[in-house]
Amino acid sequence: MAGGRVFSLLPIALLISVLAVQTSVHGIGVNYGLVADNLPQPSAVVELYKSNNISSMRIFNPNHDVLEALRGSNIPLIVGVEHNDLQSLASDISAATNWVQTNIVAYSPGVSFSHIAVGNEIIPGELAQYVLPAMQNIQTALASAGLTIHVSTSIALSVLGSSYPPSAGAFTPEAQTYMEPILSFLATSGSPLLVNVYPYFSYKDNPDQIALSYALFTSQDVVVIDGPYGYKNLFDAMLDATYAAMEKVGGADVAVVVSESGWPSDGGFAANISNAQTYNQNLINHVGEGTPRRPTPIEAYIFAIFNENQKEEGTERNFGLFYPDKNPVYPISFSPSQPPPLDAISSNDFDVKTGGRECSVDVLHGGEDVLRQISGDDLVADGYVAEGDAGQVGLYAERSEVRDWRSPLSEGIR
C-alpha cells in the first residue's frame, strides 16, 4: 500500500457505473413508495425495474395507476391494504369481496400478485384487532374468485419484548395476543409472515453497544454466541430472534419474508452513501445463506426504490436506491458478489490523492462526473478495495453530485 502518493492523469477516459442489476435467485425485490410529488410515471418505474432486472416489487396500497403499469410485466408483486380499509374488511365479507374484485381480480392474470399485506407495522396498536379477521375475509374472497395468493401482514420488530440473545426472542404480551392466532392462520394457509428488519435503527439507537461492522455485515469475527449459533451480523440476530418468538407460540413452520430492510444515505446519524451502499450490497450477497437458525435462502425487499420528498425530514427521505430522475444514488448489483458493469463516457480532468486507506477526489472540470473507484496499489474509494499495479490505474465514475469520498473503514462520506 502506498501512502501519500499522488497520481495526476490528464486526460483519461472515465467510465460511468450503471446500476445494471441482475435477478437474484434469492428473491431480492425493492419497495416502491409513493410519498413524493416528483416521482416518474408508474410506467417509467416499471421499465426501471425491468431494465435493471429487479426481480419483484412491493407497493403499500393498490394504486391503480401502478397496477395498470404492471400488466404483462411478470414482476411478482406484494400489494398492501390501506389501514383505513381494515375495519370494514374485517367486519364485512362483502367489503372484502369488493376489495378483491376491484384491486385483484380486475388486474389478474396480467399482474403477478404474490402476497397481499393486510396492514403494515400496526401490531400492537388500536388497529391490530382488525388484522386477522380482515386477512380471513380477504382469503375467503380470493378463494371465491378462484385465486391463490398469499395473505399475510407486515410487522415491525417492536412486537418483540425480548431479542437478546436471539434464542430468547419472544413477543410482548400485547403483541402475542394477536401474533399467536395470526401465525396459526399462516401455518394453515401456507403463507409467510412479512417482517421489516432494520439493523440501521438498532445501531442508531445503541451505537455504544453495537459495532458498525456488526450492523453492516462487515464483521470478520463472530460477535454474539448463542448456544450452537454464532452471529457475525445484526440482521441475522434480529431475524433469528423473530424466528425464536414465532416458535414459542406455534409458528415454527411459518416462513418469513423480509418485507423491508435498508439503510439511509443521508439525513441522520451514520446515514451516508458509503454505509447505505455497503449495507444493501451485503444484504443482497447474504440472503442466499439464510440465518444460523434457519440456513435457507431468504426472500427480501430493499426499502426503497426512490428517495421520497414528502416523508418526514431526515433519514426517512433518504432510503432510496434511485433519485426521482432515475439516476442511481450509488452503484449496487442485485447479482450477489458481482460489481455493476461499466460503460465508457467522455474524459474529464482530475487529481487523485491517496493516503493510507482513504481517498479524496477533486473534480477540476464540470460537476457531473465523480470518482467512484480506483484500481491500483490498494487504493480505496466508495466502499471498494482494489489491488493491482499502481502504474495501471483504471478509473470509474458515476453521474451524481460531486462528493468527498472516504474509505468505509472510517465513517463514510462527510
mmCIF file of C-alpha atoms in Angstrom:
data_model
loop_
_atom_site.group_PDB
_atom_site.id
_atom_site.type_symbol
_atom_site.label_atom_id
_atom_site.label_comp_id
_atom_site.label_asym_id
_atom_site.label_seq_id
_atom_site.Cartn_x
_atom_site.Cartn_y
_atom_site.Cartn_z
ATOM 1 C CA MET A 1 0.000 0.000 0.000
ATOM 2 C CA ALA A 2 1.338 3.430 -0.930
ATOM 3 C CA GLY A 3 0.840 6.307 1.450
ATOM 4 C CA GLY A 4 0.818 9.931 0.325
ATOM 5 C CA ARG A 5 1.336 9.073 -3.344
ATOM 6 C CA VAL A 6 -0.290 11.401 -5.871
ATOM 7 C CA PHE A 7 -1.468 10.397 -9.343
ATOM 8 C CA SER A 8 -2.328 13.065 -11.885
ATOM 9 C CA LEU A 9 -3.972 11.670 -15.010
ATOM 10 C CA LEU A 10 -4.866 14.286 -17.611
ATOM 11 C CA PRO A 11 -6.874 13.447 -19.573
ATOM 12 C CA ILE A 12 -8.286 9.926 -19.241
ATOM 13 C CA ALA A 13 -11.463 8.214 -20.377
ATOM 14 C CA LEU A 14 -13.818 7.899 -17.445
ATOM 15 C CA LEU A 15 -16.243 5.056 -17.102
ATOM 16 C CA ILE A 16 -19.725 5.544 -15.698
ATOM 17 C CA SER A 17 -21.146 2.990 -13.332
ATOM 18 C CA VAL A 18 -24.574 1.866 -14.435
ATOM 19 C CA LEU A 19 -26.888 0.216 -11.943
ATOM 20 C CA ALA A 20 -27.478 -2.855 -14.075
ATOM 21 C CA VAL A 21 -28.898 -5.287 -11.580
ATOM 22 C CA GLN A 22 -29.364 -8.941 -12.328
ATOM 23 C CA THR A 23 -32.131 -11.100 -10.986
ATOM 24 C CA SER A 24 -31.151 -12.931 -7.836
ATOM 25 C CA VAL A 25 -32.354 -16.447 -7.181
ATOM 26 C CA HIS A 26 -32.786 -15.431 -3.554
ATOM 27 C CA GLY A 27 -35.808 -13.219 -4.259
ATOM 28 C CA ILE A 28 -34.417 -9.739 -3.704
ATOM 29 C CA GLY A 29 -37.067 -7.160 -4.532
ATOM 30 C CA VAL A 30 -37.497 -3.445 -3.911
ATOM 31 C CA ASN A 31 -40.267 -1.472 -2.216
ATOM 32 C CA TYR A 32 -41.948 1.189 -4.373
ATOM 33 C CA GLY A 33 -43.151 4.028 -2.154
ATOM 34 C CA LEU A 34 -45.186 6.943 -3.476
ATOM 35 C CA VAL A 35 -44.857 9.581 -0.745
ATOM 36 C CA ALA A 36 -43.393 12.184 -3.078
ATOM 37 C CA ASP A 37 -44.515 14.751 -5.642
ATOM 38 C CA ASN A 38 -41.618 14.384 -8.085
ATOM 39 C CA LEU A 39 -41.580 10.688 -8.996
ATOM 40 C CA PRO A 40 -41.621 9.276 -12.540
ATOM 41 C CA GLN A 41 -44.824 7.921 -14.005
ATOM 42 C CA PRO A 42 -45.588 4.331 -12.916
ATOM 43 C CA SER A 43 -44.962 3.061 -16.437
ATOM 44 C CA ALA A 44 -41.443 4.510 -16.304
ATOM 45 C CA VAL A 45 -40.895 2.947 -12.882
ATOM 46 C CA VAL A 46 -41.910 -0.473 -14.158
ATOM 47 C CA GLU A 47 -39.435 -0.040 -17.003
ATOM 48 C CA LEU A 48 -36.780 0.913 -14.440
ATOM 49 C CA TYR A 49 -37.405 -2.356 -12.587
ATOM 50 C CA LYS A 50 -37.345 -4.357 -15.804
ATOM 51 C CA SER A 51 -34.282 -2.690 -17.300
ATOM 52 C CA ASN A 52 -32.354 -3.292 -14.099
ATOM 53 C CA ASN A 53 -33.712 -6.828 -13.675
ATOM 54 C CA ILE A 54 -35.128 -6.077 -10.233
ATOM 55 C CA SER A 55 -36.964 -9.301 -9.554
ATOM 56 C CA SER A 56 -40.015 -8.195 -7.571
ATOM 57 C CA MET A 57 -41.899 -5.193 -6.190
ATOM 58 C CA ARG A 58 -43.841 -4.222 -3.109
ATOM 59 C CA ILE A 59 -46.388 -1.397 -3.020
ATOM 60 C CA PHE A 60 -48.190 -0.192 0.081
ATOM 61 C CA ASN A 61 -51.660 0.242 -1.381
ATOM 62 C CA PRO A 62 -53.463 -0.935 -4.538
ATOM 63 C CA ASN A 63 -52.660 2.156 -6.591
ATOM 64 C CA HIS A 64 -54.493 1.563 -9.861
ATOM 65 C CA ASP A 65 -52.021 3.516 -11.978
ATOM 66 C CA VAL A 66 -49.231 1.271 -10.696
ATOM 67 C CA LEU A 67 -51.300 -1.872 -11.179
ATOM 68 C CA GLU A 68 -52.139 -0.845 -14.723
ATOM 69 C CA ALA A 69 -48.471 -0.208 -15.469
ATOM 70 C CA LEU A 70 -47.595 -3.668 -14.135
ATOM 71 C CA ARG A 71 -49.866 -5.518 -16.560
ATOM 72 C CA GLY A 72 -47.837 -8.028 -18.541
ATOM 73 C CA SER A 73 -44.586 -7.162 -16.755
ATOM 74 C CA ASN A 74 -44.270 -10.541 -14.967
ATOM 75 C CA ILE A 75 -42.923 -8.705 -11.912
ATOM 76 C CA PRO A 76 -44.141 -10.509 -8.750
ATOM 77 C CA LEU A 77 -45.972 -8.019 -6.534
ATOM 78 C CA ILE A 78 -46.734 -7.628 -2.842
ATOM 79 C CA VAL A 79 -49.716 -5.277 -2.574
ATOM 80 C CA GLY A 80 -50.741 -3.664 0.680
ATOM 81 C CA VAL A 81 -54.150 -2.949 2.184
ATOM 82 C CA GLU A 82 -54.600 0.631 3.336
ATOM 83 C CA HIS A 83 -55.087 0.990 7.058
ATOM 84 C CA ASN A 84 -58.327 2.942 6.747
ATOM 85 C CA ASP A 85 -59.885 -0.062 4.999
ATOM 86 C CA LEU A 86 -59.069 -2.579 7.713
ATOM 87 C CA GLN A 87 -62.149 -2.192 9.903
ATOM 88 C CA SER A 88 -64.625 -2.603 7.042
ATOM 89 C CA LEU A 89 -62.686 -5.521 5.559
ATOM 90 C CA ALA A 90 -62.638 -7.219 8.959
ATOM 91 C CA SER A 91 -66.323 -6.786 9.693
ATOM 92 C CA ASP A 92 -67.953 -7.234 6.299
ATOM 93 C CA ILE A 93 -67.236 -10.081 3.878
ATOM 94 C CA SER A 94 -68.923 -8.110 1.100
ATOM 95 C CA ALA A 95 -66.397 -5.294 1.615
ATOM 96 C CA ALA A 96 -63.585 -7.834 1.314
ATOM 97 C CA THR A 97 -65.173 -9.282 -1.818
ATOM 98 C CA ASN A 98 -65.462 -5.819 -3.343
ATOM 99 C CA TRP A 99 -61.841 -5.036 -2.435
ATOM 100 C CA VAL A 100 -60.615 -8.242 -4.060
ATOM 101 C CA GLN A 101 -62.747 -7.739 -7.170
ATOM 102 C CA THR A 102 -61.675 -4.106 -7.587
ATOM 103 C CA ASN A 103 -57.984 -4.420 -6.798
ATOM 104 C CA ILE A 104 -57.025 -8.008 -7.596
ATOM 105 C CA VAL A 105 -59.477 -9.711 -9.962
ATOM 106 C CA ALA A 106 -59.620 -6.648 -12.220
ATOM 107 C CA TYR A 107 -55.855 -6.908 -12.813
ATOM 108 C CA SER A 108 -55.469 -10.692 -12.910
ATOM 109 C CA PRO A 109 -53.813 -12.524 -14.510
ATOM 110 C CA GLY A 110 -51.957 -9.585 -16.092
ATOM 111 C CA VAL A 111 -50.426 -8.601 -12.735
ATOM 112 C CA SER A 112 -48.454 -11.279 -10.895
ATOM 113 C CA PHE A 113 -49.740 -10.887 -7.341
ATOM 114 C CA SER A 114 -47.585 -12.860 -4.906
ATOM 115 C CA HIS A 115 -48.763 -11.583 -1.496
ATOM 116 C CA ILE A 116 -51.392 -9.301 -0.023
ATOM 117 C CA ALA A 117 -50.122 -7.462 3.070
ATOM 118 C CA VAL A 118 -53.034 -6.688 5.372
ATOM 119 C CA GLY A 119 -51.591 -3.782 7.306
ATOM 120 C CA ASN A 120 -48.030 -2.592 7.783
ATOM 121 C CA GLU A 121 -46.485 -2.328 11.266
ATOM 122 C CA ILE A 122 -49.781 -1.958 13.137
ATOM 123 C CA ILE A 123 -49.300 -4.744 15.699
ATOM 124 C CA PRO A 124 -49.613 -3.923 18.533
ATOM 125 C CA GLY A 125 -51.933 -0.927 18.297
ATOM 126 C CA GLU A 126 -55.547 0.120 18.033
ATOM 127 C CA LEU A 127 -55.946 -1.340 14.523
ATOM 128 C CA ALA A 128 -54.357 -4.679 15.420
ATOM 129 C CA GLN A 129 -57.729 -6.212 16.316
ATOM 130 C CA TYR A 130 -58.819 -5.944 12.672
ATOM 131 C CA VAL A 131 -55.820 -7.616 11.058
ATOM 132 C CA LEU A 132 -56.696 -11.298 11.400
ATOM 133 C CA PRO A 133 -60.412 -11.029 10.540
ATOM 134 C CA ALA A 134 -59.509 -8.866 7.519
ATOM 135 C CA MET A 135 -56.971 -11.489 6.442
ATOM 136 C CA GLN A 136 -59.575 -14.226 6.805
ATOM 137 C CA ASN A 137 -62.201 -12.333 4.794
ATOM 138 C CA ILE A 138 -59.752 -11.481 2.022
ATOM 139 C CA GLN A 139 -58.634 -15.114 1.886
ATOM 140 C CA THR A 140 -62.263 -16.199 1.562
ATOM 141 C CA ALA A 141 -62.906 -13.624 -1.176
ATOM 142 C CA LEU A 142 -59.823 -14.775 -3.096
ATOM 143 C CA ALA A 143 -60.947 -18.403 -2.885
ATOM 144 C CA SER A 144 -64.400 -17.454 -4.161
ATOM 145 C CA ALA A 145 -62.713 -15.732 -7.117
ATOM 146 C CA GLY A 146 -60.612 -18.819 -7.825
ATOM 147 C CA LEU A 147 -57.337 -17.081 -6.950
ATOM 148 C CA THR A 148 -54.463 -18.401 -4.857
ATOM 149 C CA ILE A 149 -52.437 -15.527 -3.391
ATOM 150 C CA HIS A 150 -50.631 -15.463 -0.054
ATOM 151 C CA VAL A 151 -52.433 -13.304 2.519
ATOM 152 C CA SER A 152 -50.339 -12.012 5.405
ATOM 153 C CA THR A 153 -49.443 -8.908 7.394
ATOM 154 C CA SER A 154 -46.203 -6.989 7.827
ATOM 155 C CA ILE A 155 -44.784 -6.454 11.305
ATOM 156 C CA ALA A 156 -42.070 -4.301 12.820
ATOM 157 C CA LEU A 157 -39.721 -5.806 15.382
ATOM 158 C CA SER A 158 -41.318 -3.654 18.069
ATOM 159 C CA VAL A 159 -43.520 -6.767 18.511
ATOM 160 C CA LEU A 160 -40.593 -8.367 20.349
ATOM 161 C CA GLY A 161 -40.316 -7.889 24.061
ATOM 162 C CA SER A 162 -37.065 -9.835 24.180
ATOM 163 C CA SER A 163 -34.494 -10.236 21.416
ATOM 164 C CA TYR A 164 -31.127 -10.893 23.103
ATOM 165 C CA PRO A 165 -29.689 -13.367 22.782
ATOM 166 C CA PRO A 166 -31.644 -14.329 19.649
ATOM 167 C CA SER A 167 -32.830 -17.636 21.159
ATOM 168 C CA ALA A 168 -34.578 -15.605 23.883
ATOM 169 C CA GLY A 169 -36.717 -13.857 21.274
ATOM 170 C CA ALA A 170 -40.297 -13.501 22.482
ATOM 171 C CA PHE A 171 -43.292 -11.360 21.641
ATOM 172 C CA THR A 172 -44.534 -8.753 24.063
ATOM 173 C CA PRO A 173 -47.704 -9.905 25.864
ATOM 174 C CA GLU A 174 -49.755 -7.351 23.918
ATOM 175 C CA ALA A 175 -48.311 -8.422 20.557
ATOM 176 C CA GLN A 176 -48.661 -12.127 21.376
ATOM 177 C CA THR A 177 -52.412 -11.678 21.747
ATOM 178 C CA TYR A 178 -52.534 -11.002 18.011
ATOM 179 C CA MET A 179 -49.480 -12.839 16.735
ATOM 180 C CA GLU A 180 -50.390 -16.289 18.045
ATOM 181 C CA PRO A 181 -53.683 -16.612 16.123
ATOM 182 C CA ILE A 182 -52.185 -14.887 13.052
ATOM 183 C CA LEU A 183 -49.347 -17.417 12.977
ATOM 184 C CA SER A 184 -51.894 -20.217 13.289
ATOM 185 C CA PHE A 185 -53.733 -18.801 10.256
ATOM 186 C CA LEU A 186 -50.467 -18.534 8.303
ATOM 187 C CA ALA A 187 -49.449 -22.073 9.206
ATOM 188 C CA THR A 188 -52.786 -23.393 7.956
ATOM 189 C CA SER A 189 -52.808 -21.348 4.747
ATOM 190 C CA GLY A 190 -49.117 -21.852 3.972
ATOM 191 C CA SER A 191 -48.452 -18.121 3.775
ATOM 192 C CA PRO A 192 -45.332 -16.451 5.178
ATOM 193 C CA LEU A 193 -45.143 -13.756 7.831
ATOM 194 C CA LEU A 194 -43.849 -10.437 6.473
ATOM 195 C CA VAL A 195 -41.215 -8.863 8.714
ATOM 196 C CA ASN A 196 -39.497 -5.475 8.467
ATOM 197 C CA VAL A 197 -35.876 -5.768 9.648
ATOM 198 C CA TYR A 198 -33.789 -2.607 10.107
ATOM 199 C CA PRO A 199 -30.367 -3.002 11.715
ATOM 200 C CA TYR A 200 -29.849 0.701 10.978
ATOM 201 C CA PHE A 201 -32.302 1.822 13.651
ATOM 202 C CA SER A 202 -30.933 -0.608 16.223
ATOM 203 C CA TYR A 203 -27.422 0.676 15.557
ATOM 204 C CA LYS A 204 -28.526 4.335 15.590
ATOM 205 C CA ASP A 205 -30.225 3.899 18.949
ATOM 206 C CA ASN A 206 -27.377 1.869 20.503
ATOM 207 C CA PRO A 207 -24.056 2.905 18.917
ATOM 208 C CA ASP A 208 -22.153 2.286 22.147
ATOM 209 C CA GLN A 209 -23.341 -1.326 22.335
ATOM 210 C CA ILE A 210 -23.444 -2.247 18.623
ATOM 211 C CA ALA A 211 -20.415 -2.056 16.339
ATOM 212 C CA LEU A 212 -20.966 -0.519 12.922
ATOM 213 C CA SER A 213 -19.292 -3.536 11.317
ATOM 214 C CA TYR A 214 -21.852 -5.820 13.006
ATOM 215 C CA ALA A 215 -24.692 -3.733 11.553
ATOM 216 C CA LEU A 216 -23.169 -3.523 8.046
ATOM 217 C CA PHE A 217 -22.325 -7.241 7.584
ATOM 218 C CA THR A 218 -18.607 -6.394 7.578
ATOM 219 C CA SER A 219 -17.526 -8.050 10.827
ATOM 220 C CA GLN A 220 -14.992 -10.804 10.145
ATOM 221 C CA ASP A 221 -15.479 -12.393 13.564
ATOM 222 C CA VAL A 222 -18.388 -13.860 15.478
ATOM 223 C CA VAL A 223 -19.793 -11.112 17.682
ATOM 224 C CA VAL A 224 -22.597 -12.953 19.501
ATOM 225 C CA ILE A 225 -22.502 -16.604 20.544
ATOM 226 C CA ASP A 226 -25.908 -18.052 21.365
ATOM 227 C CA GLY A 227 -25.675 -21.765 22.141
ATOM 228 C CA PRO A 228 -24.824 -23.553 18.880
ATOM 229 C CA TYR A 229 -25.257 -20.380 16.828
ATOM 230 C CA GLY A 230 -22.670 -17.705 16.115
ATOM 231 C CA TYR A 231 -23.616 -14.275 14.742
ATOM 232 C CA LYS A 232 -21.401 -12.030 12.640
ATOM 233 C CA ASN A 233 -24.173 -9.592 11.726
ATOM 234 C CA LEU A 234 -27.126 -7.911 13.369
ATOM 235 C CA PHE A 235 -29.574 -8.753 10.580
ATOM 236 C CA ASP A 236 -29.283 -12.477 11.308
ATOM 237 C CA ALA A 237 -29.605 -11.902 15.042
ATOM 238 C CA MET A 238 -32.760 -9.816 14.611
ATOM 239 C CA LEU A 239 -34.338 -12.306 12.227
ATOM 240 C CA ASP A 240 -33.459 -15.287 14.412
ATOM 241 C CA ALA A 241 -34.955 -13.539 17.433
ATOM 242 C CA THR A 242 -38.161 -13.297 15.389
ATOM 243 C CA TYR A 243 -37.984 -16.985 14.484
ATOM 244 C CA ALA A 244 -37.487 -17.860 18.157
ATOM 245 C CA ALA A 245 -40.510 -15.789 19.142
ATOM 246 C CA MET A 246 -42.602 -17.467 16.442
ATOM 247 C CA GLU A 247 -41.542 -20.923 17.591
ATOM 248 C CA LYS A 248 -42.634 -20.153 21.146
ATOM 249 C CA VAL A 249 -46.242 -19.628 20.029
ATOM 250 C CA GLY A 250 -46.583 -22.430 17.492
ATOM 251 C CA GLY A 251 -45.154 -20.708 14.418
ATOM 252 C CA ALA A 252 -42.127 -22.932 13.839
ATOM 253 C CA ASP A 253 -43.364 -23.979 10.391
ATOM 254 C CA VAL A 254 -44.236 -20.480 9.176
ATOM 255 C CA ALA A 255 -41.801 -18.970 6.671
ATOM 256 C CA VAL A 256 -40.698 -15.339 6.796
ATOM 257 C CA VAL A 257 -40.359 -12.793 4.002
ATOM 258 C CA VAL A 258 -38.276 -9.748 4.896
ATOM 259 C CA SER A 259 -40.658 -7.153 3.517
ATOM 260 C CA GLU A 260 -38.398 -4.171 4.268
ATOM 261 C CA SER A 261 -34.742 -3.627 5.019
ATOM 262 C CA GLY A 262 -32.383 -0.844 4.103
ATOM 263 C CA TRP A 263 -30.040 1.935 5.194
ATOM 264 C CA PRO A 264 -30.430 5.685 4.596
ATOM 265 C CA SER A 265 -27.860 7.571 2.543
ATOM 266 C CA ASP A 266 -28.377 10.946 4.238
ATOM 267 C CA GLY A 267 -30.296 12.802 6.895
ATOM 268 C CA GLY A 268 -29.071 11.434 10.214
ATOM 269 C CA PHE A 269 -26.572 9.538 12.321
ATOM 270 C CA ALA A 270 -24.433 7.112 10.274
ATOM 271 C CA ALA A 271 -26.633 7.850 7.266
ATOM 272 C CA ASN A 272 -24.331 8.257 4.286
ATOM 273 C CA ILE A 273 -23.810 6.790 0.856
ATOM 274 C CA SER A 274 -20.906 4.578 1.894
ATOM 275 C CA ASN A 275 -22.849 2.885 4.684
ATOM 276 C CA ALA A 276 -26.038 2.608 2.621
ATOM 277 C CA GLN A 277 -24.228 1.023 -0.301
ATOM 278 C CA THR A 278 -22.291 -1.318 1.962
ATOM 279 C CA TYR A 279 -25.383 -2.478 3.836
ATOM 280 C CA ASN A 280 -27.622 -3.022 0.844
ATOM 281 C CA GLN A 281 -24.973 -4.747 -1.269
ATOM 282 C CA ASN A 282 -24.031 -7.008 1.616
ATOM 283 C CA LEU A 283 -27.703 -7.776 2.260
ATOM 284 C CA ILE A 284 -28.081 -8.870 -1.353
ATOM 285 C CA ASN A 285 -24.957 -11.006 -1.102
ATOM 286 C CA HIS A 286 -26.032 -12.524 2.208
ATOM 287 C CA VAL A 287 -29.680 -13.545 1.930
ATOM 288 C CA GLY A 288 -28.927 -16.692 -0.034
ATOM 289 C CA GLU A 289 -27.228 -18.102 3.069
ATOM 290 C CA GLY A 290 -30.151 -17.682 5.443
ATOM 291 C CA THR A 291 -29.544 -17.280 9.169
ATOM 292 C CA PRO A 292 -27.810 -19.537 11.687
ATOM 293 C CA ARG A 293 -31.198 -20.696 12.997
ATOM 294 C CA ARG A 294 -32.737 -21.177 9.532
ATOM 295 C CA PRO A 295 -29.930 -21.609 6.969
ATOM 296 C CA THR A 296 -32.171 -21.430 3.907
ATOM 297 C CA PRO A 297 -32.429 -18.614 1.320
ATOM 298 C CA ILE A 298 -34.457 -15.577 2.361
ATOM 299 C CA GLU A 299 -36.862 -13.616 0.178
ATOM 300 C CA ALA A 300 -36.196 -9.964 0.970
ATOM 301 C CA TYR A 301 -37.190 -6.487 -0.209
ATOM 302 C CA ILE A 302 -34.955 -3.440 -0.001
ATOM 303 C CA PHE A 303 -36.546 -0.191 1.050
ATOM 304 C CA ALA A 304 -36.859 1.674 -1.265
ATOM 305 C CA ILE A 305 -36.645 2.372 -4.977
ATOM 306 C CA PHE A 306 -36.701 6.209 -4.641
ATOM 307 C CA ASN A 307 -35.921 8.933 -2.166
ATOM 308 C CA GLU A 308 -39.353 10.332 -1.210
ATOM 309 C CA ASN A 309 -39.514 14.079 -0.592
ATOM 310 C CA GLN A 310 -42.865 14.208 1.209
ATOM 311 C CA LYS A 311 -41.818 11.941 4.032
ATOM 312 C CA GLU A 312 -40.678 13.270 7.389
ATOM 313 C CA GLU A 313 -37.454 15.250 7.088
ATOM 314 C CA GLY A 314 -34.282 13.347 7.877
ATOM 315 C CA THR A 315 -33.420 9.744 7.152
ATOM 316 C CA GLU A 316 -36.980 8.829 6.120
ATOM 317 C CA ARG A 317 -36.497 10.772 2.899
ATOM 318 C CA ASN A 318 -33.220 9.094 2.030
ATOM 319 C CA PHE A 319 -33.642 5.327 1.808
ATOM 320 C CA GLY A 320 -33.855 5.276 -1.989
ATOM 321 C CA LEU A 321 -31.634 3.395 -4.407
ATOM 322 C CA PHE A 322 -32.535 5.960 -7.083
ATOM 323 C CA TYR A 323 -33.153 9.669 -7.246
ATOM 324 C CA PRO A 324 -36.531 10.665 -8.703
ATOM 325 C CA ASP A 325 -34.787 11.383 -12.017
ATOM 326 C CA LYS A 326 -33.999 7.627 -12.132
ATOM 327 C CA ASN A 327 -30.254 8.089 -11.664
ATOM 328 C CA PRO A 328 -28.770 5.779 -9.006
ATOM 329 C CA VAL A 329 -27.927 7.207 -5.602
ATOM 330 C CA TYR A 330 -24.987 4.767 -5.551
ATOM 331 C CA PRO A 331 -23.935 1.713 -7.567
ATOM 332 C CA ILE A 332 -25.338 -1.623 -6.488
ATOM 333 C CA SER A 333 -25.696 -5.035 -8.089
ATOM 334 C CA PHE A 334 -28.603 -7.368 -7.492
ATOM 335 C CA SER A 335 -26.413 -10.268 -8.566
ATOM 336 C CA PRO A 336 -24.583 -11.403 -5.407
ATOM 337 C CA SER A 337 -20.837 -10.680 -5.322
ATOM 338 C CA GLN A 338 -20.793 -9.142 -8.796
ATOM 339 C CA PRO A 339 -19.998 -5.420 -9.156
ATOM 340 C CA PRO A 340 -22.087 -3.320 -11.536
ATOM 341 C CA PRO A 341 -20.838 -3.292 -15.144
ATOM 342 C CA LEU A 342 -19.314 -0.150 -16.613
ATOM 343 C CA ASP A 343 -19.835 1.806 -19.820
ATOM 344 C CA ALA A 344 -17.389 4.299 -21.333
ATOM 345 C CA ILE A 345 -18.132 8.032 -21.171
ATOM 346 C CA SER A 346 -16.232 11.174 -22.042
ATOM 347 C CA SER A 347 -12.992 12.121 -20.368
ATOM 348 C CA ASN A 348 -12.534 14.633 -17.588
ATOM 349 C CA ASP A 349 -9.572 16.116 -15.726
ATOM 350 C CA PHE A 350 -8.959 15.369 -12.083
ATOM 351 C CA ASP A 351 -6.353 14.762 -9.429
ATOM 352 C CA VAL A 352 -6.392 11.724 -7.160
ATOM 353 C CA LYS A 353 -4.787 12.000 -3.736
ATOM 354 C CA THR A 354 -4.311 8.926 -1.597
ATOM 355 C CA GLY A 355 -3.158 8.490 1.922
ATOM 356 C CA GLY A 356 -3.443 5.297 3.928
ATOM 357 C CA ARG A 357 -6.838 3.735 3.216
ATOM 358 C CA GLU A 358 -8.702 6.953 2.431
ATOM 359 C CA CYS A 359 -9.223 8.587 -0.918
ATOM 360 C CA SER A 360 -10.454 12.053 -1.822
ATOM 361 C CA VAL A 361 -11.238 13.465 -5.221
ATOM 362 C CA ASP A 362 -11.015 16.930 -6.740
ATOM 363 C CA VAL A 363 -13.036 17.257 -9.941
ATOM 364 C CA LEU A 364 -11.376 20.053 -11.905
ATOM 365 C CA HIS A 365 -13.813 20.477 -14.770
ATOM 366 C CA GLY A 366 -17.564 20.109 -14.511
ATOM 367 C CA GLY A 367 -19.641 18.742 -11.694
ATOM 368 C CA GLU A 368 -21.347 15.763 -13.270
ATOM 369 C CA ASP A 369 -18.726 13.033 -13.173
ATOM 370 C CA VAL A 370 -17.158 11.997 -9.883
ATOM 371 C CA LEU A 371 -14.736 9.283 -8.921
ATOM 372 C CA ARG A 372 -16.141 6.041 -7.572
ATOM 373 C CA GLN A 373 -13.314 3.542 -7.729
ATOM 374 C CA ILE A 374 -9.593 3.451 -8.404
ATOM 375 C CA SER A 375 -7.794 0.237 -9.268
ATOM 376 C CA GLY A 376 -4.186 0.215 -8.235
ATOM 377 C CA ASP A 377 -1.958 -0.073 -5.214
ATOM 378 C CA ASP A 378 -4.712 -0.828 -2.705
ATOM 379 C CA LEU A 379 -6.483 2.481 -3.200
ATOM 380 C CA VAL A 380 -9.901 2.731 -1.584
ATOM 381 C CA ALA A 381 -12.922 4.808 -2.530
ATOM 382 C CA ASP A 382 -16.658 4.458 -2.010
ATOM 383 C CA GLY A 383 -16.603 1.009 -0.493
ATOM 384 C CA TYR A 384 -14.252 -0.647 -2.983
ATOM 385 C CA VAL A 385 -10.763 -2.005 -2.343
ATOM 386 C CA ALA A 386 -8.772 -2.697 -5.487
ATOM 387 C CA GLU A 387 -5.357 -4.304 -5.661
ATOM 388 C CA GLY A 388 -3.013 -4.017 -8.610
ATOM 389 C CA ASP A 389 -0.102 -2.245 -10.201
ATOM 390 C CA ALA A 390 -0.144 1.434 -9.309
ATOM 391 C CA GLY A 391 1.080 2.184 -12.812
ATOM 392 C CA GLN A 392 -2.057 0.669 -14.340
ATOM 393 C CA VAL A 393 -4.886 2.736 -12.995
ATOM 394 C CA GLY A 394 -8.449 2.169 -14.163
ATOM 395 C CA LEU A 395 -10.909 4.900 -13.373
ATOM 396 C CA TYR A 396 -14.620 4.584 -12.726
ATOM 397 C CA ALA A 397 -17.196 7.275 -12.192
ATOM 398 C CA GLU A 398 -20.894 7.746 -11.717
ATOM 399 C CA ARG A 399 -23.200 10.588 -12.645
ATOM 400 C CA SER A 400 -24.039 12.143 -9.336
ATOM 401 C CA GLU A 401 -23.291 15.121 -7.162
ATOM 402 C CA VAL A 402 -19.639 15.848 -6.507
ATOM 403 C CA ARG A 403 -18.884 14.370 -3.096
ATOM 404 C CA ASP A 404 -15.935 13.825 -0.792
ATOM 405 C CA TRP A 405 -15.393 10.067 -0.980
ATOM 406 C CA ARG A 406 -13.821 8.343 2.012
ATOM 407 C CA SER A 407 -12.958 4.806 2.967
ATOM 408 C CA PRO A 408 -15.750 2.690 4.508
ATOM 409 C CA LEU A 409 -13.265 1.861 7.250
ATOM 410 C CA SER A 410 -13.845 5.391 8.510
ATOM 411 C CA GLU A 411 -17.257 6.963 8.951
ATOM 412 C CA GLY A 412 -18.102 7.269 5.280
ATOM 413 C CA ILE A 413 -18.897 10.460 3.424
ATOM 414 C CA ARG A 414 -18.746 13.614 5.471
#
